[in-house]
Short mmCIF file of C-alpha atoms (C1' of nucleotides) in Angstrom, two decimals:
data_model
loop_
_atom_site.label_atom_id
_atom_site.label_comp_id
_atom_site.label_asym_id
_atom_site.label_seq_id
_atom_site.Cartn_x
_atom_site.Cartn_y
_atom_site.Cartn_z
CA UNK A 1 23.86 0.45 -65.92
CA UNK A 2 21.18 -0.73 -63.52
CA UNK A 3 22.79 -4.17 -63.56
CA UNK A 4 25.77 -2.66 -61.76
CA UNK A 5 23.49 -1.61 -58.96
CA UNK A 6 21.92 -5.02 -58.78
CA UNK A 7 25.33 -6.66 -58.56
CA UNK A 8 26.43 -4.24 -55.87
CA UNK A 9 23.25 -4.98 -54.00
CA UNK A 10 23.89 -8.72 -54.26
CA UNK A 11 27.42 -8.24 -53.01
CA UNK A 12 26.19 -6.30 -50.05
CA UNK A 13 23.75 -9.09 -49.41
CA UNK A 14 26.33 -11.87 -49.35
CA UNK A 15 28.51 -9.65 -47.17
CA UNK A 16 25.64 -9.64 -44.77
CA UNK A 17 24.95 -13.32 -45.28
CA UNK A 18 28.49 -14.13 -44.19
CA UNK A 19 27.85 -12.41 -40.87
CA UNK A 20 24.50 -14.11 -40.44
CA UNK A 21 25.97 -17.50 -41.29
CA UNK A 22 28.80 -16.95 -38.82
CA UNK A 23 26.45 -16.06 -36.01
CA UNK A 24 24.26 -19.04 -36.81
CA UNK A 25 27.21 -21.42 -36.68
CA UNK A 26 28.43 -19.97 -33.40
CA UNK A 27 24.97 -20.17 -31.87
CA UNK A 28 24.75 -23.81 -32.88
CA UNK A 29 28.21 -25.02 -32.01
CA UNK A 30 30.08 -22.35 -30.10
CA UNK A 31 32.99 -20.19 -31.20
CA UNK A 32 35.23 -23.19 -31.81
CA UNK A 33 32.84 -24.42 -34.48
CA UNK A 34 33.28 -21.28 -36.55
CA UNK A 35 35.47 -21.90 -39.58
CA UNK A 36 35.81 -20.32 -42.99
CA UNK A 37 34.81 -23.54 -44.71
CA UNK A 38 31.67 -23.88 -42.61
CA UNK A 39 30.70 -20.29 -43.34
CA UNK A 40 31.26 -20.99 -47.03
CA UNK A 41 29.09 -24.08 -46.79
CA UNK A 42 26.33 -22.10 -45.15
CA UNK A 43 26.26 -19.42 -47.85
CA UNK A 44 26.72 -22.07 -50.56
CA UNK A 45 30.11 -20.97 -51.77
CA UNK A 46 33.67 -22.17 -51.32
CA UNK A 47 35.97 -20.72 -48.69
CA UNK A 48 38.16 -18.40 -50.80
CA UNK A 49 35.13 -16.39 -51.83
CA UNK A 50 34.81 -15.05 -48.32
CA UNK A 51 38.14 -13.30 -48.72
CA UNK A 52 36.60 -11.04 -51.33
CA UNK A 53 34.29 -9.70 -48.67
CA UNK A 54 36.47 -9.83 -45.57
CA UNK A 55 40.24 -9.73 -45.58
CA UNK A 56 40.43 -12.53 -43.00
CA UNK A 57 38.57 -14.29 -40.23
CA UNK A 58 39.43 -11.55 -37.76
CA UNK A 59 37.69 -9.00 -39.95
CA UNK A 60 34.50 -11.02 -39.70
CA UNK A 61 34.73 -11.09 -35.91
CA UNK A 62 35.43 -7.38 -35.88
CA UNK A 63 32.36 -6.71 -37.98
CA UNK A 64 30.31 -8.86 -35.60
CA UNK A 65 31.48 -6.82 -32.60
CA UNK A 66 30.65 -3.63 -34.49
CA UNK A 67 27.19 -4.98 -35.16
CA UNK A 68 26.92 -5.98 -31.51
CA UNK A 69 27.74 -2.55 -30.22
CA UNK A 70 25.26 -0.94 -32.56
CA UNK A 71 22.56 -3.27 -31.30
CA UNK A 72 23.52 -2.66 -27.70
CA UNK A 73 23.48 1.09 -28.22
CA UNK A 74 20.00 0.84 -29.68
CA UNK A 75 18.77 -1.22 -26.72
CA UNK A 76 20.23 1.26 -24.27
CA UNK A 77 18.66 4.19 -26.06
CA UNK A 78 15.30 2.43 -26.02
CA UNK A 79 15.60 1.70 -22.31
CA UNK A 80 16.42 5.31 -21.57
CA UNK A 81 13.50 6.64 -23.56
CA UNK A 82 11.10 4.71 -21.34
CA UNK A 83 11.81 6.93 -18.33
CA UNK A 84 12.05 10.57 -17.44
CA UNK A 85 14.04 10.76 -14.21
CA UNK A 86 17.81 10.48 -14.78
CA UNK A 87 18.21 7.99 -11.93
CA UNK A 88 15.50 5.79 -13.40
CA UNK A 89 16.97 6.15 -16.86
CA UNK A 90 20.40 5.09 -15.64
CA UNK A 91 18.96 2.10 -13.86
CA UNK A 92 16.96 1.06 -16.90
CA UNK A 93 19.98 1.36 -19.14
CA UNK A 94 22.15 -0.90 -17.02
CA UNK A 95 19.35 -3.39 -16.79
CA UNK A 96 19.07 -3.31 -20.56
CA UNK A 97 22.82 -3.84 -20.77
CA UNK A 98 22.45 -6.91 -18.60
CA UNK A 99 19.59 -8.25 -20.66
CA UNK A 100 21.46 -7.71 -23.88
CA UNK A 101 24.42 -9.75 -22.64
CA UNK A 102 22.26 -12.81 -22.20
CA UNK A 103 19.85 -12.28 -25.07
CA UNK A 104 22.77 -11.86 -27.47
CA UNK A 105 25.24 -14.00 -25.61
CA UNK A 106 27.42 -14.77 -28.62
CA UNK A 107 27.66 -11.14 -29.63
CA UNK A 108 28.52 -10.12 -26.09
CA UNK A 109 31.25 -12.74 -26.04
CA UNK A 110 32.89 -11.48 -29.19
CA UNK A 111 32.45 -7.88 -28.04
CA UNK A 112 34.25 -8.40 -24.76
CA UNK A 113 36.88 -10.85 -25.76
CA UNK A 114 35.70 -13.98 -24.09
CA UNK A 115 38.28 -15.22 -26.52
CA UNK A 116 41.92 -14.34 -26.73
CA UNK A 117 41.84 -13.55 -30.40
CA UNK A 118 38.95 -11.18 -29.89
CA UNK A 119 40.86 -9.59 -27.08
CA UNK A 120 43.64 -8.62 -29.45
CA UNK A 121 41.05 -7.52 -31.90
CA UNK A 122 39.28 -5.09 -29.64
CA UNK A 123 42.54 -3.23 -29.31
CA UNK A 124 42.70 -2.81 -33.05
CA UNK A 125 39.34 -1.08 -33.18
CA UNK A 126 39.46 2.49 -34.43
CA UNK A 127 39.27 5.01 -31.61
CA UNK A 128 35.99 6.43 -32.81
CA UNK A 129 34.01 3.23 -32.38
CA UNK A 130 35.49 2.03 -29.15
CA UNK A 131 33.19 -0.27 -27.18
CA UNK A 132 31.65 2.04 -24.67
CA UNK A 133 32.69 5.38 -26.08
CA UNK A 134 29.45 5.54 -27.97
CA UNK A 135 27.46 5.27 -24.80
CA UNK A 136 29.85 7.25 -22.67
CA UNK A 137 28.42 10.62 -23.63
CA UNK A 138 24.87 9.64 -22.77
CA UNK A 139 25.90 8.18 -19.46
CA UNK A 140 27.90 11.21 -18.41
CA UNK A 141 25.00 13.44 -19.31
CA UNK A 142 22.81 11.38 -17.01
CA UNK A 143 25.20 11.14 -14.13
CA UNK A 144 25.93 14.80 -13.76
CA UNK A 145 22.36 15.81 -12.78
CA UNK A 146 22.11 12.85 -10.47
CA UNK A 147 25.14 14.02 -8.58
CA UNK A 148 23.69 17.50 -8.15
CA UNK A 149 23.95 19.78 -6.31
CA UNK A 150 27.58 18.67 -6.24
CA UNK A 151 29.19 19.57 -9.55
CA UNK A 152 31.53 16.68 -10.38
CA UNK A 153 34.81 17.00 -12.21
CA UNK A 154 35.28 14.95 -15.35
CA UNK A 155 37.52 12.60 -13.35
CA UNK A 156 34.85 12.00 -10.77
CA UNK A 157 32.28 11.12 -13.38
CA UNK A 158 34.81 8.91 -15.09
CA UNK A 159 35.50 6.95 -11.94
CA UNK A 160 31.84 6.47 -11.13
CA UNK A 161 31.15 5.40 -14.68
CA UNK A 162 33.92 2.82 -14.74
CA UNK A 163 32.79 1.47 -11.39
CA UNK A 164 29.30 1.05 -12.74
CA UNK A 165 30.50 -0.63 -15.88
CA UNK A 166 32.77 -2.96 -13.95
CA UNK A 167 30.05 -4.17 -11.64
CA UNK A 168 27.76 -5.09 -14.45
CA UNK A 169 30.35 -6.56 -16.76
CA UNK A 170 31.95 -8.43 -13.91
CA UNK A 171 28.67 -9.94 -12.92
CA UNK A 172 27.95 -10.98 -16.46
CA UNK A 173 31.27 -12.58 -17.17
CA UNK A 174 31.48 -14.35 -13.85
CA UNK A 175 28.04 -15.62 -14.63
CA UNK A 176 29.09 -16.87 -18.04
CA UNK A 177 32.30 -18.51 -16.93
CA UNK A 178 31.40 -19.73 -13.50
CA UNK A 179 27.86 -20.77 -14.43
CA UNK A 180 26.87 -18.33 -11.65
CA UNK A 181 24.59 -18.99 -8.78
CA UNK A 182 20.82 -19.04 -9.08
CA UNK A 183 19.03 -16.61 -11.35
CA UNK A 184 17.28 -15.03 -8.38
CA UNK A 185 20.51 -14.42 -6.52
CA UNK A 186 22.00 -12.89 -9.62
CA UNK A 187 19.19 -10.50 -10.15
CA UNK A 188 19.39 -9.58 -6.50
CA UNK A 189 23.09 -8.82 -6.83
CA UNK A 190 22.40 -6.81 -9.94
CA UNK A 191 19.69 -4.71 -8.35
CA UNK A 192 21.67 -4.25 -5.15
CA UNK A 193 24.67 -3.14 -7.10
CA UNK A 194 22.78 -0.75 -9.35
CA UNK A 195 20.78 0.93 -6.62
CA UNK A 196 23.82 0.97 -4.37
CA UNK A 197 25.94 2.80 -6.87
CA UNK A 198 23.18 5.18 -7.82
CA UNK A 199 22.69 5.95 -4.15
CA UNK A 200 26.41 6.51 -3.73
CA UNK A 201 26.37 8.86 -6.69
CA UNK A 202 23.34 10.87 -5.66
CA UNK A 203 24.49 14.14 -4.15
CA UNK B 1 64.24 -50.60 -6.97
CA UNK B 2 65.54 -47.08 -6.40
CA UNK B 3 65.68 -46.61 -10.16
CA UNK B 4 61.89 -46.82 -10.22
CA UNK B 5 61.75 -43.88 -7.89
CA UNK B 6 64.16 -41.91 -10.00
CA UNK B 7 62.11 -42.59 -13.11
CA UNK B 8 58.92 -41.56 -11.35
CA UNK B 9 60.65 -38.39 -10.22
CA UNK B 10 61.76 -37.65 -13.76
CA UNK B 11 58.24 -38.19 -15.01
CA UNK B 12 56.88 -35.81 -12.46
CA UNK B 13 59.49 -33.33 -13.59
CA UNK B 14 58.58 -33.44 -17.27
CA UNK B 15 54.92 -33.20 -16.26
CA UNK B 16 55.88 -29.95 -14.60
CA UNK B 17 58.12 -28.94 -17.49
CA UNK B 18 55.18 -29.18 -19.85
CA UNK B 19 53.28 -26.64 -17.79
CA UNK B 20 56.28 -24.35 -17.52
CA UNK B 21 56.94 -24.59 -21.24
CA UNK B 22 53.28 -23.81 -21.98
CA UNK B 23 53.28 -20.74 -19.79
CA UNK B 24 56.54 -19.57 -21.33
CA UNK B 25 55.16 -19.90 -24.86
CA UNK B 26 51.98 -18.06 -23.93
CA UNK B 27 53.90 -15.28 -22.24
CA UNK B 28 56.04 -14.86 -25.33
CA UNK B 29 53.42 -15.16 -28.04
CA UNK B 30 49.95 -15.14 -26.53
CA UNK B 31 47.44 -17.96 -26.22
CA UNK B 32 47.26 -18.43 -29.97
CA UNK B 33 50.91 -19.34 -30.06
CA UNK B 34 50.40 -22.30 -27.76
CA UNK B 35 50.54 -25.58 -29.67
CA UNK B 36 51.42 -29.14 -28.77
CA UNK B 37 54.34 -29.15 -31.17
CA UNK B 38 55.79 -25.98 -29.70
CA UNK B 39 55.49 -27.36 -26.20
CA UNK B 40 57.24 -30.52 -27.40
CA UNK B 41 59.97 -28.43 -28.96
CA UNK B 42 60.45 -26.55 -25.72
CA UNK B 43 60.83 -29.67 -23.61
CA UNK B 44 62.91 -31.32 -26.36
CA UNK B 45 60.54 -34.12 -27.21
CA UNK B 46 58.05 -34.80 -29.98
CA UNK B 47 54.39 -33.95 -29.66
CA UNK B 48 52.88 -37.38 -28.95
CA UNK B 49 54.93 -37.69 -25.77
CA UNK B 50 52.83 -34.98 -24.18
CA UNK B 51 49.80 -37.25 -24.39
CA UNK B 52 51.46 -39.58 -21.89
CA UNK B 53 51.30 -36.79 -19.34
CA UNK B 54 48.10 -34.99 -20.29
CA UNK B 55 45.20 -36.56 -22.12
CA UNK B 56 44.82 -33.54 -24.39
CA UNK B 57 45.50 -29.84 -24.72
CA UNK B 58 42.51 -28.98 -22.60
CA UNK B 59 43.96 -30.96 -19.72
CA UNK B 60 47.06 -28.79 -19.82
CA UNK B 61 44.96 -25.63 -19.68
CA UNK B 62 42.94 -27.10 -16.84
CA UNK B 63 46.09 -27.84 -14.88
CA UNK B 64 47.28 -24.30 -15.51
CA UNK B 65 44.07 -22.87 -14.10
CA UNK B 66 44.39 -25.16 -11.11
CA UNK B 67 47.91 -23.90 -10.58
CA UNK B 68 46.65 -20.35 -11.00
CA UNK B 69 43.99 -20.69 -8.34
CA UNK B 70 46.46 -22.21 -5.91
CA UNK B 71 48.79 -19.28 -6.45
CA UNK B 72 45.96 -16.80 -6.09
CA UNK B 73 44.79 -18.44 -2.89
CA UNK B 74 48.30 -18.19 -1.49
CA UNK B 75 48.53 -14.50 -2.38
CA UNK B 76 45.18 -13.80 -0.75
CA UNK B 77 46.15 -15.64 2.39
CA UNK B 78 49.38 -13.68 2.56
CA UNK B 79 47.55 -10.39 2.12
CA UNK B 80 45.12 -11.28 4.87
CA UNK B 81 47.84 -12.19 7.31
CA UNK B 82 49.30 -8.71 7.04
CA UNK B 83 46.35 -7.15 8.85
CA UNK B 84 44.28 -7.64 11.95
CA UNK B 85 41.02 -5.76 11.38
CA UNK B 86 38.55 -7.70 9.20
CA UNK B 87 37.78 -4.63 7.10
CA UNK B 88 41.46 -4.07 6.45
CA UNK B 89 41.96 -7.74 5.71
CA UNK B 90 39.15 -7.74 3.19
CA UNK B 91 40.51 -4.66 1.49
CA UNK B 92 44.00 -6.11 1.34
CA UNK B 93 42.71 -9.34 -0.13
CA UNK B 94 40.88 -7.68 -2.98
CA UNK B 95 43.87 -5.54 -3.67
CA UNK B 96 45.98 -8.68 -3.80
CA UNK B 97 43.44 -10.20 -6.16
CA UNK B 98 43.82 -7.20 -8.42
CA UNK B 99 47.59 -7.37 -8.30
CA UNK B 100 47.59 -11.06 -9.08
CA UNK B 101 45.51 -10.55 -12.20
CA UNK B 102 48.13 -8.30 -13.72
CA UNK B 103 51.24 -9.94 -12.30
CA UNK B 104 50.05 -13.31 -13.61
CA UNK B 105 48.05 -12.03 -16.54
CA UNK B 106 48.24 -15.24 -18.56
CA UNK B 107 47.14 -17.37 -15.64
CA UNK B 108 44.27 -15.03 -14.89
CA UNK B 109 43.20 -15.25 -18.52
CA UNK B 110 43.06 -19.00 -18.52
CA UNK B 111 41.38 -19.02 -15.12
CA UNK B 112 38.53 -16.77 -16.18
CA UNK B 113 38.01 -17.89 -19.73
CA UNK B 114 39.31 -14.98 -21.67
CA UNK B 115 39.03 -17.71 -24.24
CA UNK B 116 35.97 -19.62 -25.29
CA UNK B 117 37.61 -22.99 -24.90
CA UNK B 118 38.65 -22.14 -21.37
CA UNK B 119 35.12 -21.06 -20.71
CA UNK B 120 33.86 -24.51 -21.45
CA UNK B 121 36.67 -25.90 -19.41
CA UNK B 122 35.88 -24.04 -16.25
CA UNK B 123 32.49 -25.70 -16.29
CA UNK B 124 34.12 -29.09 -16.33
CA UNK B 125 36.06 -28.41 -13.17
CA UNK B 126 35.20 -30.67 -10.27
CA UNK B 127 32.91 -28.95 -7.79
CA UNK B 128 35.45 -29.10 -5.02
CA UNK B 129 38.02 -26.93 -6.73
CA UNK B 130 35.72 -24.38 -8.27
CA UNK B 131 37.36 -21.03 -8.91
CA UNK B 132 36.35 -19.01 -5.93
CA UNK B 133 34.97 -21.72 -3.71
CA UNK B 134 38.34 -22.09 -2.08
CA UNK B 135 38.35 -18.47 -1.04
CA UNK B 136 34.66 -18.27 -0.38
CA UNK B 137 34.90 -19.60 3.16
CA UNK B 138 37.55 -17.12 4.19
CA UNK B 139 35.66 -14.23 2.71
CA UNK B 140 32.41 -15.11 4.38
CA UNK B 141 34.18 -15.44 7.69
CA UNK B 142 35.49 -11.92 7.23
CA UNK B 143 32.31 -10.35 6.06
CA UNK B 144 30.11 -11.51 8.88
CA UNK B 145 31.93 -9.56 11.62
CA UNK B 146 32.15 -6.52 9.40
CA UNK B 147 28.40 -6.49 9.04
CA UNK B 148 27.92 -6.68 12.81
CA UNK B 149 25.86 -5.93 14.80
CA UNK B 150 23.50 -6.96 12.02
CA UNK B 151 23.58 -10.74 11.67
CA UNK B 152 23.36 -11.44 7.96
CA UNK B 153 21.67 -14.40 6.41
CA UNK B 154 23.70 -16.65 4.13
CA UNK B 155 21.92 -15.07 1.17
CA UNK B 156 22.88 -11.59 2.23
CA UNK B 157 26.52 -12.53 2.54
CA UNK B 158 26.34 -14.28 -0.80
CA UNK B 159 24.99 -11.22 -2.54
CA UNK B 160 27.58 -8.92 -1.03
CA UNK B 161 30.32 -11.32 -1.90
CA UNK B 162 29.25 -11.63 -5.52
CA UNK B 163 28.96 -7.89 -5.81
CA UNK B 164 32.47 -7.53 -4.52
CA UNK B 165 33.82 -10.12 -6.85
CA UNK B 166 32.02 -8.64 -9.84
CA UNK B 167 33.40 -5.18 -9.29
CA UNK B 168 36.97 -6.38 -9.16
CA UNK B 169 36.73 -8.91 -11.93
CA UNK B 170 34.80 -6.51 -14.12
CA UNK B 171 37.40 -3.85 -13.65
CA UNK B 172 40.17 -6.26 -14.48
CA UNK B 173 38.62 -7.68 -17.60
CA UNK B 174 37.50 -4.36 -18.93
CA UNK B 175 41.03 -3.24 -18.35
CA UNK B 176 42.44 -6.17 -20.26
CA UNK B 177 40.07 -5.99 -23.19
CA UNK B 178 39.50 -2.30 -23.48
CA UNK B 179 43.08 -1.31 -22.65
CA UNK B 180 41.44 0.69 -19.83
CA UNK B 181 42.02 4.28 -18.98
CA UNK B 182 45.07 5.56 -17.16
CA UNK B 183 46.64 3.55 -14.37
CA UNK B 184 45.83 6.28 -11.86
CA UNK B 185 42.19 6.38 -12.81
CA UNK B 186 42.01 2.62 -12.53
CA UNK B 187 43.49 2.52 -9.11
CA UNK B 188 41.12 5.25 -8.10
CA UNK B 189 38.16 3.23 -9.36
CA UNK B 190 39.46 0.20 -7.56
CA UNK B 191 39.87 1.97 -4.23
CA UNK B 192 36.56 3.77 -4.56
CA UNK B 193 34.83 0.52 -5.30
CA UNK B 194 36.46 -1.41 -2.49
CA UNK B 195 35.93 1.18 0.20
CA UNK B 196 32.46 1.86 -1.12
CA UNK B 197 31.37 -1.71 -0.83
CA UNK B 198 33.02 -2.19 2.53
CA UNK B 199 31.21 0.90 3.77
CA UNK B 200 27.94 -0.42 2.38
CA UNK B 201 28.55 -3.69 4.17
CA UNK B 202 29.54 -2.25 7.52
CA UNK B 203 26.63 -2.46 9.87
"C1'" DG C 1 75.92 -63.25 -21.59
"C1'" DT C 2 71.86 -64.10 -24.51
"C1'" DC C 3 67.09 -63.74 -25.47
"C1'" DA C 4 62.38 -61.97 -24.70
"C1'" DT C 5 59.67 -58.38 -22.95
"C1'" DT C 6 58.58 -54.15 -21.69
"C1'" DT C 7 59.28 -49.09 -21.91
"C1'" DA C 8 60.47 -44.79 -24.30
"C1'" DC C 9 60.18 -42.41 -28.11
"C1'" DT C 10 59.65 -41.22 -33.02
"C1'" DT C 11 57.73 -41.13 -37.64
"C1'" DA C 12 53.71 -40.98 -40.42
"C1'" DA C 13 49.34 -40.15 -40.99
"C1'" DC C 14 44.30 -38.22 -40.53
"C1'" DA C 15 41.17 -34.68 -40.44
"C1'" DG C 16 40.78 -30.23 -39.57
"C1'" DT C 17 42.26 -25.04 -39.58
"C1'" DG C 18 43.30 -20.08 -42.12
"C1'" DT C 19 44.97 -18.44 -46.32
"C1'" DT C 20 46.92 -17.85 -51.11
"C1'" DA C 21 47.90 -18.83 -56.16
"C1'" DG C 22 46.50 -20.54 -60.35
"C1'" DA C 23 43.20 -22.53 -63.31
"C1'" DT C 24 38.50 -22.47 -65.19
"C1'" DA C 25 34.05 -21.15 -66.26
"C1'" DA C 26 30.68 -17.36 -66.96
"C1'" DT C 27 29.62 -12.63 -68.16
"C1'" DT C 28 30.26 -8.34 -69.98
"C1'" DT C 29 32.35 -5.30 -73.31
"C1'" DA C 30 34.09 -4.03 -77.90
"C1'" DT D 1 31.86 -13.23 -82.78
"C1'" DA D 2 36.30 -12.24 -80.23
"C1'" DA D 3 38.56 -10.14 -76.28
"C1'" DA D 4 38.60 -8.81 -71.66
"C1'" DT D 5 36.85 -8.94 -67.37
"C1'" DT D 6 34.66 -11.01 -63.47
"C1'" DA D 7 33.09 -14.85 -60.66
"C1'" DT D 8 34.11 -18.95 -58.85
"C1'" DC D 9 36.56 -23.21 -57.85
"C1'" DT D 10 40.46 -26.56 -57.22
"C1'" DA D 11 44.77 -27.37 -55.26
"C1'" DA D 12 48.07 -26.38 -52.38
"C1'" DC D 13 50.83 -24.60 -48.15
"C1'" DA D 14 51.75 -24.47 -43.52
"C1'" DC D 15 49.73 -25.03 -39.62
"C1'" DT D 16 46.57 -27.29 -35.77
"C1'" DG D 17 45.19 -31.49 -32.27
"C1'" DT D 18 45.41 -36.33 -32.06
"C1'" DT D 19 46.16 -41.36 -32.99
"C1'" DA D 20 48.39 -45.72 -34.75
"C1'" DA D 21 52.16 -48.09 -35.98
"C1'" DG D 22 56.85 -48.77 -35.94
"C1'" DT D 23 61.71 -48.52 -33.96
"C1'" DA D 24 65.27 -48.18 -30.68
"C1'" DA D 25 66.65 -48.63 -25.94
"C1'" DA D 26 66.42 -50.40 -21.37
"C1'" DT D 27 64.97 -54.07 -18.41
"C1'" DG D 28 63.76 -58.66 -17.06
"C1'" DA D 29 64.59 -63.83 -16.74
"C1'" DC D 30 67.39 -67.76 -17.51
#
DNA sequence: GTCATTTACTTAACAGTGTTAGATAATTTA
DNA sequence: TAAATTATCTAACACTGTTAAGTAAATGAC
């Protein structure tokens, strides 16, 4: 029954190919260009086949966001591991977050609903794999020592965390929509914001 | 030739009706529900008629964003006029910005490309009516005295302004996508962020 | 008032979308 | 080899934005 395994492996492969094809199409022609028939073309099948791997187009987008968050989490972990001091780690992580958004622009877009449909989608995500919940724990762990000697309540940490997140995400999305100001200015804003918040957190 | 005037007035009215109908449809069924045929239905015409008022669907969205920014600008002006101290004015304006985003959720979405298509659109906007350029002047005027006695360079003001904007917009969009945390927490974040930045600006 | 012209509006169609049902070809099982 | 299962495709449905051609109504000139 080794053939069963081979078939299962092939199925897993086309499942993956569908995602790859989708991302390729989006990278080439934007989110509007993404259609079931084009995906099918790319993987050399006809459209209905896709529905044996994903229940609908939304499921594909959902899987792409899942993939995106996994990648982001990996990047953040890597950034953290490059430093020892919590403050430095935090700074490196948010910088990595920023870099990810532009390196994987299309993924970031689907992750944070730069599209209405995705917006609805994000709300349908199972609690356990919510966007930033994965990273939340790590961040909180970092922020608490930074705020020492003051021992923050959970609420305090929460507020600081959301502020942090907002600054970065806001900067990114304004940059994407509003074609932002110069790259230098942007990086300046980013650094100012990060160090400013870290300073405001430091006890 | 008074009939000419009446006809022109009627035309202007249906032009407006198209926008109203669009907004109504979006408010009832989300951005996905918006279609030319549904708009036509709403204004009791057939679809092709719309193309005599707007060259395509994108033009309708563009006009909606324009309308949105005008409304926002009015709200901000009103908020400012309620205070005398620059710091208080600035705070009130950003609070008004926040309130607008949720009171006119659909407009805010089309304004800041919570949709890919809109994203592209925003880039096509004529320089003169760029999203925040209208408000820019007012903000800068406010920030300079706050930063006194230090006389900031244009770059410094720019960076502070962008930081401000990012915090608020980031908070809003994270809230919209990620169904945010509790309303109290959010308001806390908002106030913390606003007062924090104002404090960091104050010379 | 009649006729020609313009304007207002509709119907029909094209090419595309997501999605489903039914037919067909290929493979595996008995 | 025959039956049953699986893989795949074709055709269709109900939409989408958009355009071209046709029809009815209002307006103009004589």
